């Protein structure tokens, strides 16, 4: 990208951040879209979260993928083209591909080219000879698969319980679009965190070392830096709250006193204890996950879990005729 284009892109991004912040902070229940949590510092802190003692999902899912690798590979069969939605650093793909029989290709899909690059080069060096075909796209929307994967059976891969960060209607829409992008006859390997005792759930999102708190508060730092806001970071605290009706952990930033924050020439008033909702992480019961999949045109073929039933990995098969044709290059 040329210097001028990069500046235009950064300016468009800043304008979108300001617009989202104004809309979210004006709502009767204040909220900020979770995608803004992931600037460079947010991405670094998130990586640290995945290694925390309290944060069981990454470690448990990795254990399932490792210990059940043979059963998973047998269920999937040979020659799959693995299409990963939001590959992160590519570590889970590397693990999955190592277990599969003669995978045909690896297609990481992400909107951020620099993250794609990291995952693509990791997998390419771990598996020389495997075609690695990155696609720059917003994976919540439809996208076209690279022609080079030909007629290889397609396996979507969406680990990390990222499905749980969508609102339920968005999760259904995502799974339906993923089906359309992957095409008829495709399958999907999906990681989903399970409902469990509340203390374990809230601890995973409010660790003793304060890394998740720093991750959440980094959003206010970002608004100060990029949107010219004047949040006093000592005036807010991170909270992880279990919402029993919606079966999700919610992350909030709570105002510790009555205060007024300025952003984009406006005043935003906070009562003591009032919160900004920054992210949700839905937890699933097996029957709930099956219902969600079914509503989006997928059928649950297999489920793998750990002995303590903390986390689940699902193999979904498309059952419904696709609404509209898959997109073509
Ligand atoms: N999807 C994972 C989860 O909900 C990872 C994640 C997304 C996360 N946002 C987060 C973890 C914020 C901690 C805090 O657990």
XYZ file of C-alpha atoms and ligand atoms in Angstrom:
344
model
C 0.000 0.000 0.000
C 1.354 3.468 -0.813
C 1.795 5.998 1.993
C -1.256 8.007 0.913
C -3.486 4.925 0.672
C -2.338 3.685 4.062
C -3.139 7.102 5.546
C -6.609 7.059 3.951
C -7.255 3.589 5.370
C -6.095 4.649 8.841
C -8.290 7.752 8.669
C -11.343 5.709 7.555
C -10.702 3.316 10.443
C -10.443 6.190 12.918
C -13.715 7.686 11.618
C -15.439 4.301 12.023
C -14.105 3.969 15.584
C -15.418 7.453 16.477
C -18.827 6.743 14.889
C -19.128 3.404 16.743
C -18.070 5.012 20.032
C -20.571 7.879 19.710
C -23.398 5.451 18.861
C -22.460 2.951 21.586
C -21.987 5.521 24.348
C -25.273 7.255 23.420
C -27.292 4.052 23.821
C -29.440 3.662 26.965
C -27.217 0.705 27.900
C -23.738 1.777 26.876
C -21.776 -0.588 24.663
C -18.739 -0.649 22.360
C -18.281 -3.179 19.530
C -15.764 -5.838 20.601
C -13.814 -5.686 17.322
C -12.125 -2.492 18.564
C -10.507 -4.462 21.406
C -8.009 -5.910 18.943
C -5.413 -3.240 18.166
C -1.744 -4.315 18.361
C -1.731 -4.054 22.172
C -5.127 -5.813 22.374
C -3.862 -8.663 20.212
C -0.774 -9.013 22.418
C -2.876 -9.062 25.616
C -5.322 -11.543 24.085
C -2.444 -13.893 23.332
C -1.414 -13.614 27.009
C -5.019 -14.399 28.085
C -4.901 -17.711 26.237
C -1.978 -18.783 28.449
C -3.506 -17.782 31.831
C -4.120 -20.525 34.423
C -7.790 -19.475 34.726
C -8.358 -19.399 30.975
C -9.132 -23.084 30.313
C -10.676 -22.855 26.764
C -7.512 -22.651 24.625
C -5.642 -25.304 26.565
C -8.674 -27.648 26.685
C -9.491 -27.295 22.996
C -5.834 -27.904 22.105
C -5.887 -31.045 24.263
C -9.035 -32.314 22.515
C -7.523 -31.674 19.065
C -4.329 -33.466 20.125
C -5.759 -36.418 22.016
C -8.643 -37.071 19.622
C -6.613 -36.352 16.490
C -7.061 -39.878 15.110
C -10.818 -40.011 15.648
C -11.193 -36.525 14.149
C -9.065 -37.432 11.111
C -11.030 -40.670 10.597
C -14.358 -38.805 10.712
C -13.133 -36.178 8.256
C -11.448 -38.559 5.831
C -8.628 -37.873 3.376
C -7.984 -34.968 1.041
C -9.806 -32.126 2.824
C -9.198 -28.471 1.984
C -9.203 -26.748 5.381
C -10.727 -23.246 5.362
C -10.092 -21.441 8.647
C -12.160 -18.427 9.708
C -9.856 -16.033 11.613
C -6.687 -18.153 11.916
C -4.903 -16.131 14.647
C -1.298 -17.361 14.727
C -2.162 -20.600 12.878
C -1.213 -22.838 15.821
C -4.518 -24.740 15.893
C -4.494 -25.209 12.125
C -0.995 -26.627 12.350
C -2.246 -29.118 14.929
C -5.332 -30.099 12.915
C -3.403 -30.450 9.645
C -0.775 -32.620 11.325
C -3.474 -35.145 12.247
C -5.488 -35.144 8.996
C -4.895 -37.658 6.208
C -3.346 -35.991 3.151
C -4.998 -32.564 3.484
C -5.372 -30.891 0.070
C -4.867 -27.238 1.032
C -4.983 -24.698 3.850
C -7.058 -21.555 3.254
C -6.845 -19.036 6.115
C -9.438 -16.239 5.834
C -9.041 -12.939 7.664
C -9.689 -9.260 7.096
C -6.242 -8.270 8.458
C -3.507 -9.129 5.914
C -0.729 -8.987 8.531
C -2.421 -11.659 10.702
C -3.053 -13.818 7.645
C 0.605 -13.594 6.778
C 1.636 -14.885 10.213
C -0.713 -17.898 10.067
C 0.129 -18.668 6.430
C 3.876 -18.648 6.955
C 3.638 -20.752 10.119
C 1.609 -23.467 8.374
C 3.687 -23.273 5.173
C 6.912 -23.903 7.085
C 5.388 -26.670 9.226
C 3.919 -28.452 6.180
C 6.141 -27.989 3.144
C 4.331 -29.009 -0.047
C 0.853 -28.182 1.283
C -0.753 -25.421 -0.802
C -1.411 -22.457 1.538
C -3.911 -20.088 -0.094
C -4.762 -17.057 2.101
C -7.945 -15.084 1.403
C -8.266 -11.473 2.582
C -11.957 -11.125 3.451
C -14.329 -10.304 6.295
C -15.277 -13.870 7.210
C -18.597 -12.759 8.725
C -19.633 -12.024 5.121
C -19.674 -14.350 2.107
C -16.377 -14.823 0.248
C -15.055 -16.756 -2.741
C -12.758 -19.753 -2.276
C -9.526 -19.940 -4.303
C -10.090 -21.870 -7.557
C -6.954 -23.901 -6.861
C -8.677 -26.059 -4.252
C -10.686 -27.584 -7.110
C -13.033 -30.387 -6.086
C -11.341 -31.178 -2.749
C -13.900 -31.721 0.029
C -14.136 -28.523 2.055
C -13.772 -28.428 5.795
C -14.504 -25.120 7.536
C -12.512 -24.659 10.756
C -13.736 -22.221 13.420
C -12.049 -23.004 16.765
C -11.717 -21.011 19.998
C -15.457 -20.658 20.698
C -15.335 -17.474 18.647
C -18.878 -18.439 17.613
C -19.830 -17.462 21.183
C -18.698 -13.869 20.710
C -21.541 -13.285 18.243
C -25.063 -12.431 19.361
C -27.269 -15.518 18.744
C -28.828 -14.115 15.553
C -25.371 -13.163 14.250
C -24.064 -16.648 15.072
C -26.835 -18.201 12.951
C -26.186 -15.743 10.124
C -22.451 -16.464 10.277
C -22.952 -20.253 10.104
C -25.392 -19.883 7.207
C -23.001 -17.652 5.234
C -20.092 -19.956 6.018
C -22.111 -22.799 4.518
C -22.784 -20.747 1.369
C -19.092 -19.803 1.061
C -17.881 -23.395 1.570
C -20.461 -24.843 -0.821
C -22.768 -27.833 -0.944
C -21.442 -30.996 0.695
C -19.003 -29.102 2.907
C -18.380 -29.735 6.578
C -17.251 -27.637 9.485
C -15.135 -28.284 12.584
C -16.367 -25.898 15.278
C -15.053 -25.241 18.815
C -17.700 -24.298 21.408
C -17.242 -23.626 25.110
C -19.712 -25.405 27.405
C -21.934 -24.169 30.260
C -20.312 -25.006 33.604
C -20.153 -23.707 37.193
C -20.283 -19.940 37.334
C -17.071 -19.463 39.382
C -14.953 -21.200 36.726
C -16.623 -19.170 33.984
C -16.177 -15.756 35.559
C -12.591 -16.512 36.674
C -11.675 -17.236 33.050
C -12.717 -13.674 32.154
C -11.371 -11.919 35.280
C -7.996 -13.457 36.096
C -6.005 -12.813 39.278
C -3.078 -11.266 37.371
C -5.360 -8.671 35.769
C -4.507 -9.466 32.143
C -8.158 -9.616 31.033
C -8.803 -6.349 32.894
C -5.888 -4.730 31.025
C -7.252 -6.132 27.742
C -10.682 -4.621 28.397
C -9.347 -1.264 29.664
C -7.077 -1.025 26.614
C -10.230 -0.110 24.687
C -10.481 3.142 26.677
C -6.774 3.812 26.056
C -7.456 3.343 22.384
C -10.388 5.768 22.424
C -8.186 8.342 24.152
C -5.394 7.854 21.620
C -7.354 7.432 18.393
C -10.676 9.172 19.054
C -9.451 12.066 21.204
C -11.501 10.927 24.224
C -10.535 11.808 27.795
C -11.353 8.628 29.742
C -9.658 8.589 33.164
C -8.504 4.991 33.325
C -8.481 4.992 37.114
C -12.209 5.786 37.009
C -13.230 2.483 35.402
C -12.842 -1.165 36.374
C -13.219 -4.425 34.469
C -16.076 -6.759 35.477
C -16.916 -10.263 34.233
C -20.587 -11.029 34.846
C -22.483 -14.278 34.203
C -25.845 -13.587 32.553
C -27.907 -16.667 33.486
C -30.850 -15.890 31.192
C -28.635 -15.639 28.092
C -26.010 -18.139 29.354
C -23.090 -15.897 28.578
C -20.191 -14.206 30.337
C -20.331 -10.468 29.730
C -17.322 -8.205 29.996
C -18.130 -4.711 31.228
C -16.188 -1.587 32.133
C -17.835 -0.130 35.244
C -17.648 3.551 36.155
C -16.314 3.794 39.719
C -17.928 7.209 40.321
C -20.283 9.653 38.643
C -18.287 11.250 35.824
C -18.450 12.904 32.426
C -16.267 11.787 29.519
C -15.671 13.893 26.412
C -15.449 12.304 22.987
C -15.862 13.882 19.535
C -17.050 17.173 21.036
C -19.786 15.518 23.118
C -20.259 14.815 26.798
C -21.091 11.299 27.932
C -22.403 11.074 31.464
C -21.781 8.015 33.664
C -23.567 7.247 36.924
C -21.585 5.429 39.602
C -21.672 1.716 38.754
C -22.949 2.291 35.220
C -21.154 0.048 32.725
C -20.034 -0.141 29.119
C -20.694 -3.647 27.775
C -17.611 -4.559 25.722
C -17.941 -8.263 24.873
C -20.035 -11.384 25.402
C -18.923 -15.005 25.386
C -21.879 -17.362 25.017
C -21.593 -20.823 26.548
C -23.406 -23.811 25.095
C -25.283 -26.901 26.132
C -24.927 -29.663 23.536
C -28.619 -29.454 22.582
C -28.365 -25.668 22.220
C -25.376 -25.922 19.909
C -27.181 -28.545 17.817
C -30.235 -26.300 17.529
C -28.067 -23.338 16.507
C -26.345 -25.439 13.832
C -29.631 -26.849 12.542
C -31.137 -23.375 12.195
C -28.177 -22.471 9.971
C -28.397 -25.544 7.703
C -25.869 -27.784 9.486
C -26.319 -31.081 11.273
C -24.078 -32.138 14.163
C -22.394 -35.387 13.059
C -19.901 -35.820 15.911
C -18.848 -34.134 19.132
C -15.592 -34.521 21.014
C -15.046 -33.262 24.541
C -12.618 -33.550 27.459
C -13.263 -35.776 30.505
C -14.438 -32.773 32.570
C -16.791 -31.579 29.807
C -15.300 -28.102 29.783
C -15.162 -27.621 26.017
C -16.533 -29.229 22.849
C -15.361 -29.695 19.266
C -18.095 -30.417 16.721
C -18.102 -31.851 13.232
C -21.021 -30.324 11.332
C -22.343 -31.486 7.959
C -24.475 -29.350 5.673
C -28.026 -30.689 5.402
C -30.142 -27.900 3.939
C -30.043 -26.864 0.294
C -27.975 -23.710 0.037
C -29.895 -20.474 -0.133
C -28.452 -18.878 -3.272
C -25.413 -20.195 -5.113
C -21.939 -20.221 -3.550
C -19.876 -17.256 -4.692
C -17.430 -17.811 -7.534
C -14.073 -16.180 -8.224
N -13.822 -16.624 21.915
C -13.020 -16.740 23.112
C -13.868 -16.579 24.359
O -14.941 -16.039 24.302
C -11.885 -15.791 23.108
C -12.191 -14.374 23.468
C -12.757 -13.453 22.703
C -11.885 -13.757 24.715
N -12.810 -12.263 23.391
C -12.300 -12.421 24.607
C -11.303 -14.177 25.879
C -12.163 -11.525 25.666
C -11.167 -13.289 26.940
C -11.609 -11.978 26.822
O -13.439 -17.002 25.403
